[in-house]
Coordinates of C-alpha atoms in Angstrom, one line a residue:
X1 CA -75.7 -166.9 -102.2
X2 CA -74.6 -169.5 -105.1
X3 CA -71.8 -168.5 -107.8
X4 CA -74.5 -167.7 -110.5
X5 CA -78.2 -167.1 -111.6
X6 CA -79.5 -168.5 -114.5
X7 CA -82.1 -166.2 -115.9
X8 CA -84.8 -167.8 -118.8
X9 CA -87.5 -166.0 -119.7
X10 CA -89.9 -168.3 -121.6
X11 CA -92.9 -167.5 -124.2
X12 CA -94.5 -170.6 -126.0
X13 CA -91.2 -172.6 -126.3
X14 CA -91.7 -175.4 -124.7
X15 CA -90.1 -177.9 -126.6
X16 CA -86.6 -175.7 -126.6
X17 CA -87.2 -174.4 -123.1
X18 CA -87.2 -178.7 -122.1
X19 CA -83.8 -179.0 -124.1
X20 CA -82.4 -175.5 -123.0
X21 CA -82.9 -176.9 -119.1
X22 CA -81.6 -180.1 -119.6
X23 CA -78.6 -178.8 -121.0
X24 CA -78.1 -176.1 -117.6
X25 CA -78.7 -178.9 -115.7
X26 CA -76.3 -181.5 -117.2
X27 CA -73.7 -178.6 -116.0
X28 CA -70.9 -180.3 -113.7
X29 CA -71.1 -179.6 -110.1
X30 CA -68.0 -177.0 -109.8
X31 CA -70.0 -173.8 -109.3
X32 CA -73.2 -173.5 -107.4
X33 CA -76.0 -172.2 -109.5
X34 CA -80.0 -171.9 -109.0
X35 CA -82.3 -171.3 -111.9
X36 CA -85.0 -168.8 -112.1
X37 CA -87.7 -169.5 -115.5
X38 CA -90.1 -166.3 -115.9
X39 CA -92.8 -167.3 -118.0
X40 CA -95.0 -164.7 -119.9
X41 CA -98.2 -165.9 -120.5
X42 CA -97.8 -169.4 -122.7
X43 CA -100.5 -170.9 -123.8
X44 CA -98.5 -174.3 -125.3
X45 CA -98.5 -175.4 -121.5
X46 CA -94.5 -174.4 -120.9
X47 CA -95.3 -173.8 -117.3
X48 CA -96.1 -177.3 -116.7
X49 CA -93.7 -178.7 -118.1
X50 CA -91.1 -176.7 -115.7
X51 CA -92.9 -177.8 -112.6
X52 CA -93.3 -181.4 -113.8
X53 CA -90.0 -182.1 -115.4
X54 CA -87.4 -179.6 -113.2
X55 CA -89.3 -178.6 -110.8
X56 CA -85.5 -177.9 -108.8
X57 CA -86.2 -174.7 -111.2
X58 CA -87.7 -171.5 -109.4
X59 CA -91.2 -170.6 -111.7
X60 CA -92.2 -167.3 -111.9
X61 CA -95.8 -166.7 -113.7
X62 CA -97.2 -163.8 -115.5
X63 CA -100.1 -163.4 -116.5
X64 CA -99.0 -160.9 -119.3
X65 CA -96.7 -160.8 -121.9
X66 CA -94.0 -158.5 -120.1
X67 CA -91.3 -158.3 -122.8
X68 CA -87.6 -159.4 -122.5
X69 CA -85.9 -157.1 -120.3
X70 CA -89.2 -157.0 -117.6
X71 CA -89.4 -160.2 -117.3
X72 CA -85.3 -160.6 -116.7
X73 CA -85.9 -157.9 -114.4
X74 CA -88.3 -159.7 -112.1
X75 CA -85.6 -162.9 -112.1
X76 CA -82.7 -160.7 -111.3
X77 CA -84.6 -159.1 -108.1
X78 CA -85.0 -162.8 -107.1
X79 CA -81.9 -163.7 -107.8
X80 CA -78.9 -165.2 -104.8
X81 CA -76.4 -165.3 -107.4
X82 CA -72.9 -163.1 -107.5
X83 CA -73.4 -163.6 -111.5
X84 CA -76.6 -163.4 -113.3
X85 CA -76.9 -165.1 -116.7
X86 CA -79.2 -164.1 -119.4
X87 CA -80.3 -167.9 -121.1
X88 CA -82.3 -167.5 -124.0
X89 CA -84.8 -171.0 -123.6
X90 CA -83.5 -171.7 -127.5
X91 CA -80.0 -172.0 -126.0
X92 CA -78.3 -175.4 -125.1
X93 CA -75.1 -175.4 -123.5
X94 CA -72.7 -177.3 -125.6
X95 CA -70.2 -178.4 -122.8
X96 CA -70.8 -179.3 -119.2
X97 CA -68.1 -176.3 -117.7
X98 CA -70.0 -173.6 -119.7
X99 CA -70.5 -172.2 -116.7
X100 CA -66.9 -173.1 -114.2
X101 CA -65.1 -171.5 -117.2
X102 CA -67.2 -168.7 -117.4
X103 CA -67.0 -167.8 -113.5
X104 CA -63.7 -168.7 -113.4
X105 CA -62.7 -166.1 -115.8
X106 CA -65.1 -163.6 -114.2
X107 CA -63.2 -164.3 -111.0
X108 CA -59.7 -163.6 -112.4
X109 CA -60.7 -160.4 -113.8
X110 CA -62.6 -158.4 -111.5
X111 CA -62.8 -155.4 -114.2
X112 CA -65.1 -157.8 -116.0
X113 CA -68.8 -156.7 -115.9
X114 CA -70.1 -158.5 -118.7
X115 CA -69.2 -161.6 -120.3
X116 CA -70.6 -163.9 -123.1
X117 CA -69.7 -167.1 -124.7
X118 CA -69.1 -168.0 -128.2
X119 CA -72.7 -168.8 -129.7
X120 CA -72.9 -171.0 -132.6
X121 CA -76.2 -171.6 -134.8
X122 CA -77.5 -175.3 -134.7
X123 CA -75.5 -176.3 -138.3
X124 CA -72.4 -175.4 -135.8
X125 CA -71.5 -172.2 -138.1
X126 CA -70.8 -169.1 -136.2
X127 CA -73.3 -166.6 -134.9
X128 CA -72.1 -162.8 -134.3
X129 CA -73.1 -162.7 -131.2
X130 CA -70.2 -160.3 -130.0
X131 CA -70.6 -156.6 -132.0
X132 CA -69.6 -153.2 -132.3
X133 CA -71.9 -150.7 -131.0
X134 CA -74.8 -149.9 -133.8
X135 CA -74.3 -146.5 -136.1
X136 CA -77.1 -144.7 -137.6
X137 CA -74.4 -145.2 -140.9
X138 CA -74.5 -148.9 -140.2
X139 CA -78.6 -148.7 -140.0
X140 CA -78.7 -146.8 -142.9
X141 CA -76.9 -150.0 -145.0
X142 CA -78.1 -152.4 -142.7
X143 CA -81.9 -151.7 -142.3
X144 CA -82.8 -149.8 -145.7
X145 CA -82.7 -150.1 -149.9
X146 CA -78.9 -149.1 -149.6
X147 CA -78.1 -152.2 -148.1
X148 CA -79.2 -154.1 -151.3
X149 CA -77.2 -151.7 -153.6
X150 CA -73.8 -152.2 -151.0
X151 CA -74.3 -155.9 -150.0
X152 CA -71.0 -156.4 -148.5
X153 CA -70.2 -152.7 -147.1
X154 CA -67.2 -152.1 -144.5
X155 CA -69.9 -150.1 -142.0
X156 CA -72.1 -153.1 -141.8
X157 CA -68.6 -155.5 -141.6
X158 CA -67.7 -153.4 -139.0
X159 CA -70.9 -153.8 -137.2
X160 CA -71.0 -157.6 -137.0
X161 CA -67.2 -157.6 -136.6
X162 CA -67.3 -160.4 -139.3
X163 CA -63.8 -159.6 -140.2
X164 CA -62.4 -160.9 -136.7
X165 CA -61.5 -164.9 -136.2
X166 CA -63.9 -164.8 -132.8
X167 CA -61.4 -167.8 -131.3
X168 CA -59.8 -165.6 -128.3
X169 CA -61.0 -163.7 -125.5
X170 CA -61.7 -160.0 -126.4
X171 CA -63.1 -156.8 -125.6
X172 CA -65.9 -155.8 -127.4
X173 CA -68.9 -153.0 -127.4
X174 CA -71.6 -155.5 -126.5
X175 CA -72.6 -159.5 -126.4
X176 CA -76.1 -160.5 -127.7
X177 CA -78.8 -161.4 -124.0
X178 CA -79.1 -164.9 -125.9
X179 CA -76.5 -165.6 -123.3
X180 CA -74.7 -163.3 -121.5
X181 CA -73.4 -163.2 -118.1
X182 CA -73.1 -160.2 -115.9
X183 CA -71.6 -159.4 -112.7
X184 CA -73.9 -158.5 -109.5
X185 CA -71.8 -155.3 -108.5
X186 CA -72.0 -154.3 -112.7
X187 CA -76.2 -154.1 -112.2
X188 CA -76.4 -153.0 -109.0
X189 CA -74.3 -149.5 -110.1
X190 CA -75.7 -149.4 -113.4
X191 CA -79.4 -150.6 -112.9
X192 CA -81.3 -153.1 -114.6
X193 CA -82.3 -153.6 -118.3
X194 CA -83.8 -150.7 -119.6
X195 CA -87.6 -151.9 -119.7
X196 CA -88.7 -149.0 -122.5
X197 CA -87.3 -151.5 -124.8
X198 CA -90.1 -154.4 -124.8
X199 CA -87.5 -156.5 -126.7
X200 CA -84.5 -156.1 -128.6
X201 CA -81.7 -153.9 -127.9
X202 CA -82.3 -153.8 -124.4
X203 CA -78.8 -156.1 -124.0
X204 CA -76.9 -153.1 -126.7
X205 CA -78.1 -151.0 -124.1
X206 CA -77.3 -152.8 -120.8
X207 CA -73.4 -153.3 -122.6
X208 CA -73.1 -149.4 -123.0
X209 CA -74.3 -148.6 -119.4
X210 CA -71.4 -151.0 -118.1
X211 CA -68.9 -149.8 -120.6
X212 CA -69.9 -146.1 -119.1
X213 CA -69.4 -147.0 -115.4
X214 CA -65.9 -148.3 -116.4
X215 CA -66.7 -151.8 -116.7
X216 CA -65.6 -154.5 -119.4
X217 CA -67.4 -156.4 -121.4
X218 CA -65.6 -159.5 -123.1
X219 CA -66.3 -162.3 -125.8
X220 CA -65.5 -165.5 -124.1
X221 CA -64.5 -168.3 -126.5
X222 CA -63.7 -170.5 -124.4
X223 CA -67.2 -171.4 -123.9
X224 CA -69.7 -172.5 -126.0
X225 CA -73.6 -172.2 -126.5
X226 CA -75.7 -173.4 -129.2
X227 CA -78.4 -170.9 -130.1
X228 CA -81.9 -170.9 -132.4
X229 CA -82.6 -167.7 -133.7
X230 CA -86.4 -166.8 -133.4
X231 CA -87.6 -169.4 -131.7
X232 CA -90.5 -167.7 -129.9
X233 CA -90.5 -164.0 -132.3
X234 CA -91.4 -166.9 -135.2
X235 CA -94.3 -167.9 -133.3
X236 CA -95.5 -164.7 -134.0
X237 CA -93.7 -162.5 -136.4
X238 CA -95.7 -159.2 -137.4
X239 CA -95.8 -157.9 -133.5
X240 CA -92.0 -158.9 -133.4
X241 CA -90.9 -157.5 -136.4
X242 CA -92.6 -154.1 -135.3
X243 CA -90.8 -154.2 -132.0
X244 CA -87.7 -154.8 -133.2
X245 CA -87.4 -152.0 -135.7
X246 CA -89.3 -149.9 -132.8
X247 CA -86.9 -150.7 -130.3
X248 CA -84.0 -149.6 -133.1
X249 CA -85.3 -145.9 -133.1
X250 CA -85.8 -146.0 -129.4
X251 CA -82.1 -146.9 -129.2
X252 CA -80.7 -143.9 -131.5
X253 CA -82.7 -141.3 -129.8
X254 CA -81.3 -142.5 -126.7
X255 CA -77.9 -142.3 -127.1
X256 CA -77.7 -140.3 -130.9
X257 CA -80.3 -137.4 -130.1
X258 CA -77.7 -134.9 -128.9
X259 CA -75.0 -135.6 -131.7
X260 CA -74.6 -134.4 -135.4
X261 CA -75.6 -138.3 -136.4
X262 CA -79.3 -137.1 -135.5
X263 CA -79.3 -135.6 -139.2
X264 CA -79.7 -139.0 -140.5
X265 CA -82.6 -139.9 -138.1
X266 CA -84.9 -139.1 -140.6
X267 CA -83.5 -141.5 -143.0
X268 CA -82.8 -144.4 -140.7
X269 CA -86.6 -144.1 -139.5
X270 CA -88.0 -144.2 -143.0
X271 CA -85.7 -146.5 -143.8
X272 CA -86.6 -149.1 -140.6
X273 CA -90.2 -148.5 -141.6
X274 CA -89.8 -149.6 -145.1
X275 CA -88.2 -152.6 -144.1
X276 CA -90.5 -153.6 -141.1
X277 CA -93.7 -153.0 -143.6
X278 CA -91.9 -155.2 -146.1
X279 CA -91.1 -158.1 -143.7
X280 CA -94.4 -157.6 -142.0
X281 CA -96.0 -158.5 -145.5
X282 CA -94.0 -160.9 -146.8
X283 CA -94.8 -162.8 -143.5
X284 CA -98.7 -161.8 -143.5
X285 CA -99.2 -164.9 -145.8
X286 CA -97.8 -167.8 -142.9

């Protein structure tokens, strides 16, 4: 067994995926760690570059576009780590104890099932990474006309936690699977990432499974990752676009279908669908 699992699930991103593994393995030699790449079905050659250029890297081939949390789900049941990490391959590792500081604080805190590190977009500005749970209120500013009206609303603030300085460990409702670590014990009790979600909100999910079996999830500062947003879903936007606004309603039934808040189901879905047909034709044209 090493100390952690590095988990990169790869679709047509070479390039980043190159940088993303050079960056894991530039990581100093104080914790053990193996890395697992699950590749679904490039076709810009991503495979070959893995075995060519780090072939110390397990590669796992499939010859079908899985989705996010299968694909994690076949490198965590091949995993020997005591941590797995979720590595987005548009992530770079911005010091070389990412990971010692990570484990280390892992180690010290036992009640810790989940853990992510401060991610920053490529300009170095702050990503929210580290969020409240989502609201069908939030949605309703968030995802629909409203939002326009009430540009800076408090439920959306709240949301994104903007109004926090994100520069000290904290607990939070749940860390973006751009890069998160979790504890082995956290999955085994609570399963593994809910695959009915083909992408997005799978890692919301995953957070509020731990946080119901009693487990913490924390935003680790201390640590840094540099993270591209969309690398891959830009490479094809329209089916992306769809699935993420999909995966949003799959999410509030989930956990919303038994409470009052289901009265504003209606709204949030005719609201999501608005705003995925809009983005779907405004990006028809690229």
């Amino acid at each position: 067994m090493v100390d952690v699992t590095l988990s990169i699930v790869n679709w047509n991103t070479r390039d980043e995926l190159f940088d993303c593994l050079k960056s894991v393995f530039g990581q100093d030699g104080a914790v053990s760690y193996e890395v697992i790449v699950v590749d679904n079905a490039s076709t810009d050659c991503s495979p070959g570059v893995v075995e060519s250029e780090y072939p110390q890297a397990r590669l796992i081939r499939n010859e079908k576009n899985l989705g996010f949390g299968a694909a994690h789900n076949q490198s965590i049941k091949a995993s020997n780590g005591r941590y797995v990490m979720l590595v987005n391959p548009d992530c770079r590792m911005l010091e070389p104890d990412v990971l010692s500081k990570m484990i280390a604080y892992m180690d010290a805190h036992t009640d810790v099932g989940v853990l992510g590190p401060k991610v920053l977009n490529p300009d170095g500005s702050l990503q929210y990474s580290a969020r409240h749970f989502p609201t069908m209120v939030a949605a309703v500013f968030r995802h629909t006309i409203f939002g326009k009206f009430f540009p800076n609303n408090r439920f959306v603030r709240d949301y994104l936690m903007t109004n926090w300085a994100h520069d000290q460990a904290t607990d939070v409702d749940w860390l973006s699977g751009s890069a998160m670590m979790i504890r082995r014990e956290t999955f085994e009790q609570i399963g593994l990432l809910d695959e009915r979600f083909f992408m997005y909100c799978e890692d919301i999910d995953w957070c509020r499974r731990a946080h119901g079996a009693s487990w913490r999830v924390v935003y680790f500062p201390m640590a840094s990752v540099s993270h591209r947003i969309g690398a891959a879903s830009d490479k094809n936007p329209i089916p992306m676009i769809k699935q993420h606004h999909r995966s949003m309603l799959r999410y509030f039934l989930k956990y919303d279908s038994r409470s009052p808040r289901i009265l504003l189901y209606p709204i949030v879905m005719v609201g999501l669908w608005l705003r995925s047909w809009s983005l779907v034709r405004r990006a028809r044209p690229r």
